[in-house]
Structure formats: C-alpha cells, structure tokens
PDB file of C-alpha atoms in Angstrom:
ATOM      1  CA  MET A   1      -0.002   0.034  -0.034  1.00 66.00           C
ATOM      2  CA  ASP A   2       2.873   2.364   0.809  1.00 70.00           C
ATOM      3  CA  VAL A   3       4.466   1.689  -2.606  1.00 65.00           C
ATOM      4  CA  LEU A   4       1.193   2.431  -4.343  1.00 65.00           C
ATOM      5  CA  GLN A   5       0.834   5.670  -2.477  1.00 68.00           C
ATOM      6  CA  GLU A   6       4.413   6.661  -3.462  1.00 67.00           C
ATOM      7  CA  TYR A   7       3.520   6.113  -7.097  1.00 65.00           C
ATOM      8  CA  LEU A   8       0.566   8.446  -6.759  1.00 66.00           C
ATOM      9  CA  THR A   9       2.693  11.035  -4.927  1.00 68.00           C
ATOM     10  CA  GLY A  10       5.408  10.897  -7.549  1.00 64.00           C
ATOM     11  CA  THR A  11       3.168  10.998 -10.617  1.00 67.00           C
ATOM     12  CA  SER A  12       2.390  14.352 -12.171  1.00 66.00           C
ATOM     13  CA  PRO A  13      -0.914  14.834 -13.971  1.00 69.00           C
ATOM     14  CA  ASP A  14       0.792  16.479 -16.988  1.00 75.00           C
ATOM     15  CA  ARG A  15       4.164  14.590 -17.440  1.00 73.00           C
ATOM     16  CA  LEU A  16       6.045  11.470 -16.818  1.00 76.00           C
ATOM     17  CA  GLN A  17       9.640  10.724 -17.471  1.00 77.00           C
ATOM     18  CA  ILE A  18      10.635   7.254 -16.345  1.00 80.00           C
ATOM     19  CA  LEU A  19      13.689   5.096 -16.730  1.00 83.00           C
ATOM     20  CA  MET A  20      13.187   1.415 -16.258  1.00 88.00           C
ATOM     21  CA  ALA A  21      14.289  -1.895 -17.892  1.00 91.00           C
ATOM     22  CA  HIS A  22      11.264  -2.060 -20.209  1.00 92.00           C
ATOM     23  CA  PRO A  23       8.953   0.516 -21.629  1.00 93.00           C
ATOM     24  CA  CYS A  24       6.550   1.938 -19.235  1.00 91.00           C
ATOM     25  CA  PRO A  25       3.211   0.411 -20.198  1.00 92.00           C
ATOM     26  CA  GLY A  26       1.213   2.169 -17.393  1.00 88.00           C
ATOM     27  CA  ARG A  27      -1.008   4.100 -19.720  1.00 90.00           C
ATOM     28  CA  TYR A  28      -2.323   0.835 -21.238  1.00 95.00           C
ATOM     29  CA  ILE A  29      -3.165  -0.726 -17.958  1.00 92.00           C
ATOM     30  CA  THR A  30      -6.995  -0.537 -17.790  1.00 93.00           C
ATOM     31  CA  PRO A  31      -9.435  -1.358 -15.013  1.00 93.00           C
ATOM     32  CA  GLY A  32     -10.178  -4.612 -16.793  1.00 93.00           C
ATOM     33  CA  LEU A  33      -6.363  -5.551 -16.908  1.00 93.00           C
ATOM     34  CA  ILE A  34      -6.112  -4.644 -13.194  1.00 89.00           C
ATOM     35  CA  LYS A  35      -8.937  -6.979 -12.280  1.00 88.00           C
ATOM     36  CA  LYS A  36      -7.519  -9.652 -14.491  1.00 91.00           C
ATOM     37  CA  TYR A  37      -4.064  -9.717 -12.950  1.00 88.00           C
ATOM     38  CA  MET A  38      -4.450  -8.417  -9.322  1.00 82.00           C
ATOM     39  CA  LYS A  39      -5.121 -11.708  -7.596  1.00 76.00           C
ATOM     40  CA  ALA A  40      -2.940 -11.671  -4.540  1.00 69.00           C
ATOM     41  CA  PRO A  41      -4.697 -13.478  -1.589  1.00 73.00           C
ATOM     42  CA  ASN A  42      -5.166 -11.981   1.886  1.00 75.00           C
ATOM     43  CA  LEU A  43      -4.767  -8.280   0.705  1.00 74.00           C
ATOM     44  CA  PRO A  44      -7.186  -5.405   0.834  1.00 78.00           C
ATOM     45  CA  TYR A  45      -8.297  -5.812  -2.796  1.00 78.00           C
ATOM     46  CA  ASP A  46     -10.831  -2.994  -2.899  1.00 80.00           C
ATOM     47  CA  THR A  47      -8.330  -0.391  -1.452  1.00 80.00           C
ATOM     48  CA  MET A  48      -5.489  -1.565  -3.639  1.00 80.00           C
ATOM     49  CA  PHE A  49      -7.708  -1.648  -6.747  1.00 84.00           C
ATOM     50  CA  HIS A  50      -8.764   2.000  -6.128  1.00 86.00           C
ATOM     51  CA  LEU A  51      -5.100   3.108  -5.659  1.00 82.00           C
ATOM     52  CA  VAL A  52      -3.831   1.148  -8.627  1.00 83.00           C
ATOM     53  CA  GLU A  53      -6.580   2.517 -10.852  1.00 88.00           C
ATOM     54  CA  LYS A  54      -6.094   5.959  -9.672  1.00 85.00           C
ATOM     55  CA  HIS A  55      -2.346   5.774 -10.577  1.00 83.00           C
ATOM     56  CA  PHE A  56      -2.837   4.303 -13.946  1.00 87.00           C
ATOM     57  CA  SER A  57      -5.733   6.677 -14.816  1.00 89.00           C
ATOM     58  CA  VAL A  58      -3.260   9.571 -14.329  1.00 87.00           C
ATOM     59  CA  LEU A  59      -0.856   7.938 -16.793  1.00 88.00           C
ATOM     60  CA  ARG A  60      -3.655   7.243 -19.277  1.00 90.00           C
ATOM     61  CA  ASN A  61      -4.552  11.014 -19.165  1.00 89.00           C
ATOM     62  CA  ILE A  62      -1.138  12.478 -19.790  1.00 88.00           C
ATOM     63  CA  GLN A  63      -1.467  14.166 -23.170  1.00 83.00           C
ATOM     64  CA  LYS A  64       2.145  15.263 -23.705  1.00 81.00           C
ATOM     65  CA  ASN A  65       5.465  14.951 -21.929  1.00 86.00           C
ATOM     66  CA  TYR A  66       5.127  11.146 -21.492  1.00 89.00           C
ATOM     67  CA  VAL A  67       8.675   9.933 -21.864  1.00 91.00           C
ATOM     68  CA  THR A  68       9.691   6.249 -21.416  1.00 92.00           C
ATOM     69  CA  ILE A  69      13.415   5.339 -21.421  1.00 92.00           C
ATOM     70  CA  PHE A  70      14.256   1.647 -21.511  1.00 94.00           C
ATOM     71  CA  SER A  71      16.934  -0.892 -22.649  1.00 92.00           C
ATOM     72  CA  GLU A  72      16.876  -3.359 -25.533  1.00 91.00           C
ATOM     73  CA  LYS A  73      17.584  -6.126 -23.053  1.00 91.00           C
ATOM     74  CA  GLY A  74      14.558  -5.102 -20.826  1.00 93.00           C
ATOM     75  CA  LEU A  75      12.277  -4.741 -23.831  1.00 95.00           C
ATOM     76  CA  SER A  76      13.334  -8.239 -24.990  1.00 94.00           C
ATOM     77  CA  ALA A  77      12.843  -9.706 -21.490  1.00 94.00           C
ATOM     78  CA  PHE A  78       9.319  -8.088 -21.184  1.00 95.00           C
ATOM     79  CA  ILE A  79       8.319  -9.624 -24.534  1.00 96.00           C
ATOM     80  CA  GLN A  80       9.547 -13.063 -23.431  1.00 96.00           C
ATOM     81  CA  ASN A  81       8.429 -13.183 -19.841  1.00 94.00           C
ATOM     82  CA  GLY A  82       5.637 -10.580 -19.460  1.00 94.00           C
ATOM     83  CA  ILE A  83       6.860  -9.537 -16.046  1.00 92.00           C
ATOM     84  CA  LEU A  84       6.243  -5.837 -15.153  1.00 89.00           C
ATOM     85  CA  GLN A  85       9.506  -4.750 -13.501  1.00 83.00           C
ATOM     86  CA  ASP A  86       7.937  -2.272 -11.028  1.00 77.00           C
ATOM     87  CA  LEU A  87       5.144  -4.570  -9.950  1.00 76.00           C
ATOM     88  CA  PRO A  88       6.214  -7.439  -7.768  1.00 72.00           C
ATOM     89  CA  PRO A  89       5.339 -10.859  -9.312  1.00 76.00           C
ATOM     90  CA  GLN A  90       3.928 -12.068  -5.924  1.00 75.00           C
ATOM     91  CA  TYR A  91       1.197  -9.453  -6.451  1.00 75.00           C
ATOM     92  CA  VAL A  92       0.984  -9.239 -10.291  1.00 83.00           C
ATOM     93  CA  PRO A  93       1.622 -12.361 -12.287  1.00 89.00           C
ATOM     94  CA  PRO A  94       3.417 -12.195 -15.646  1.00 93.00           C
ATOM     95  CA  LEU A  95       1.205 -10.763 -18.390  1.00 95.00           C
ATOM     96  CA  GLU A  96      -0.212 -12.971 -21.115  1.00 96.00           C
ATOM     97  CA  PRO A  97       1.570 -12.599 -24.490  1.00 97.00           C
ATOM     98  CA  SER A  98      -1.604 -11.002 -25.962  1.00 97.00           C
ATOM     99  CA  ASP A  99      -1.639  -8.305 -23.351  1.00 97.00           C
ATOM    100  CA  VAL A 100       2.132  -7.675 -23.852  1.00 97.00           C
ATOM    101  CA  LYS A 101       1.573  -7.409 -27.622  1.00 97.00           C
ATOM    102  CA  MET A 102      -1.350  -4.922 -27.017  1.00 97.00           C
ATOM    103  CA  MET A 103       0.668  -2.711 -24.785  1.00 96.00           C
ATOM    104  CA  LEU A 104       3.692  -2.677 -27.155  1.00 96.00           C
ATOM    105  CA  THR A 105       1.479  -2.089 -30.259  1.00 97.00           C
ATOM    106  CA  GLU A 106      -0.112   0.893 -28.511  1.00 96.00           C
ATOM    107  CA  LEU A 107       3.285   2.104 -27.472  1.00 95.00           C
ATOM    108  CA  TYR A 108       4.517   1.859 -31.005  1.00 96.00           C
ATOM    109  CA  LYS A 109       1.486   3.744 -32.350  1.00 96.00           C
ATOM    110  CA  GLU A 110       1.855   6.583 -29.941  1.00 94.00           C
ATOM    111  CA  THR A 111       5.580   6.784 -30.436  1.00 94.00           C
ATOM    112  CA  GLU A 112       4.919   7.085 -34.221  1.00 95.00           C
ATOM    113  CA  ASN A 113       2.284   9.780 -33.874  1.00 93.00           C
ATOM    114  CA  GLY A 114       4.346  11.644 -31.251  1.00 91.00           C
ATOM    115  CA  THR A 115       1.939  11.309 -28.386  1.00 90.00           C
ATOM    116  CA  ILE A 116       4.705   9.835 -26.275  1.00 92.00           C
ATOM    117  CA  THR A 117       8.469   9.703 -26.486  1.00 93.00           C
ATOM    118  CA  SER A 118      10.215   6.270 -26.327  1.00 93.00           C
ATOM    119  CA  LEU A 119      13.990   6.201 -26.030  1.00 92.00           C
ATOM    120  CA  ILE A 120      16.041   2.951 -26.187  1.00 91.00           C
ATOM    121  CA  VAL A 121      19.310   2.925 -24.328  1.00 88.00           C
ATOM    122  CA  ARG A 122      21.689   0.730 -26.168  1.00 78.00           C
ATOM    123  CA  ARG A 123      24.175  -1.150 -24.008  1.00 69.00           C
ATOM    124  CA  LYS A 124      27.097  -1.170 -26.521  1.00 68.00           C
ATOM    125  CA  LYS A 125      26.791   2.537 -27.224  1.00 58.00           C
ATOM    126  CA  PRO A 126      26.997   5.250 -24.527  1.00 56.00           C
ATOM    127  CA  SER A 127      24.055   7.148 -26.118  1.00 58.00           C
ATOM    128  CA  VAL A 128      20.296   7.352 -26.085  1.00 56.00           C
ATOM    129  CA  CYS A 129      18.704   6.611 -29.391  1.00 53.00           C
TER     130      CYS A 129
END
C-alpha cells in the first residue's frame, strides 16, 4: 500500500519521465487488466484496486510529456516473460503474451504519432537513441 501511495505522490498529472528496464506500459493498464491480474490473496483488494486504478488513470490521461526510457535487453525480457518490472510478481503475475503485444502495439502507435517519446538505451553505445 505504501508503494502504491508513493507512485501516486510521484506522478504528475501532466508529465512522466521514467527510466526502467522495459518501456513503461502504465497508460495501457485498464481497470479490466487490473482486475484480470491483481489476484494476490489476503490483501485489501478494494483499497488496492482503487489506488492502482487512480495511478494508472493519471498515466492514461497525460497528453504530452510522457517519456519512457528503456533498454533493448529489458524490452526483450518483457516480450519473453511478461513481467512488469515495477510490480512485484507475488502481487501481479506475468502478463499474457496477448496483453504484452497490445501494450507494445499501442506504445509503437503513440511513439509514431508523437503522443509519447520512447527512448532505447543501447548497452554497447553510450548514447540514447
């Protein structure tokens, strides 16, 4: 619950710049996906659902200044294992390949049309592409 609250505290309603192993798919996590994957037993589901949905709804509503920086290795791992790096697997199981594909397809579309900025850090080169 504390981690969820920190996410909310650290998320601006008009911008996101995040560096993590794989692209930040937060804006594609809908209430339906939250219900599908949030199945941890013995936790306050209703309170957690509210906090999680509040956080992801902020990300969904960012209209500009959404920047996700990630590595090729992290992107590859996400495609292969479906694990969301910032959500512990004991609370959120790996995503199904179809959900990973949907998120990455939407990320690609939004990167192409300029809604968001996606930057890949290449390990062999000391630069951001």
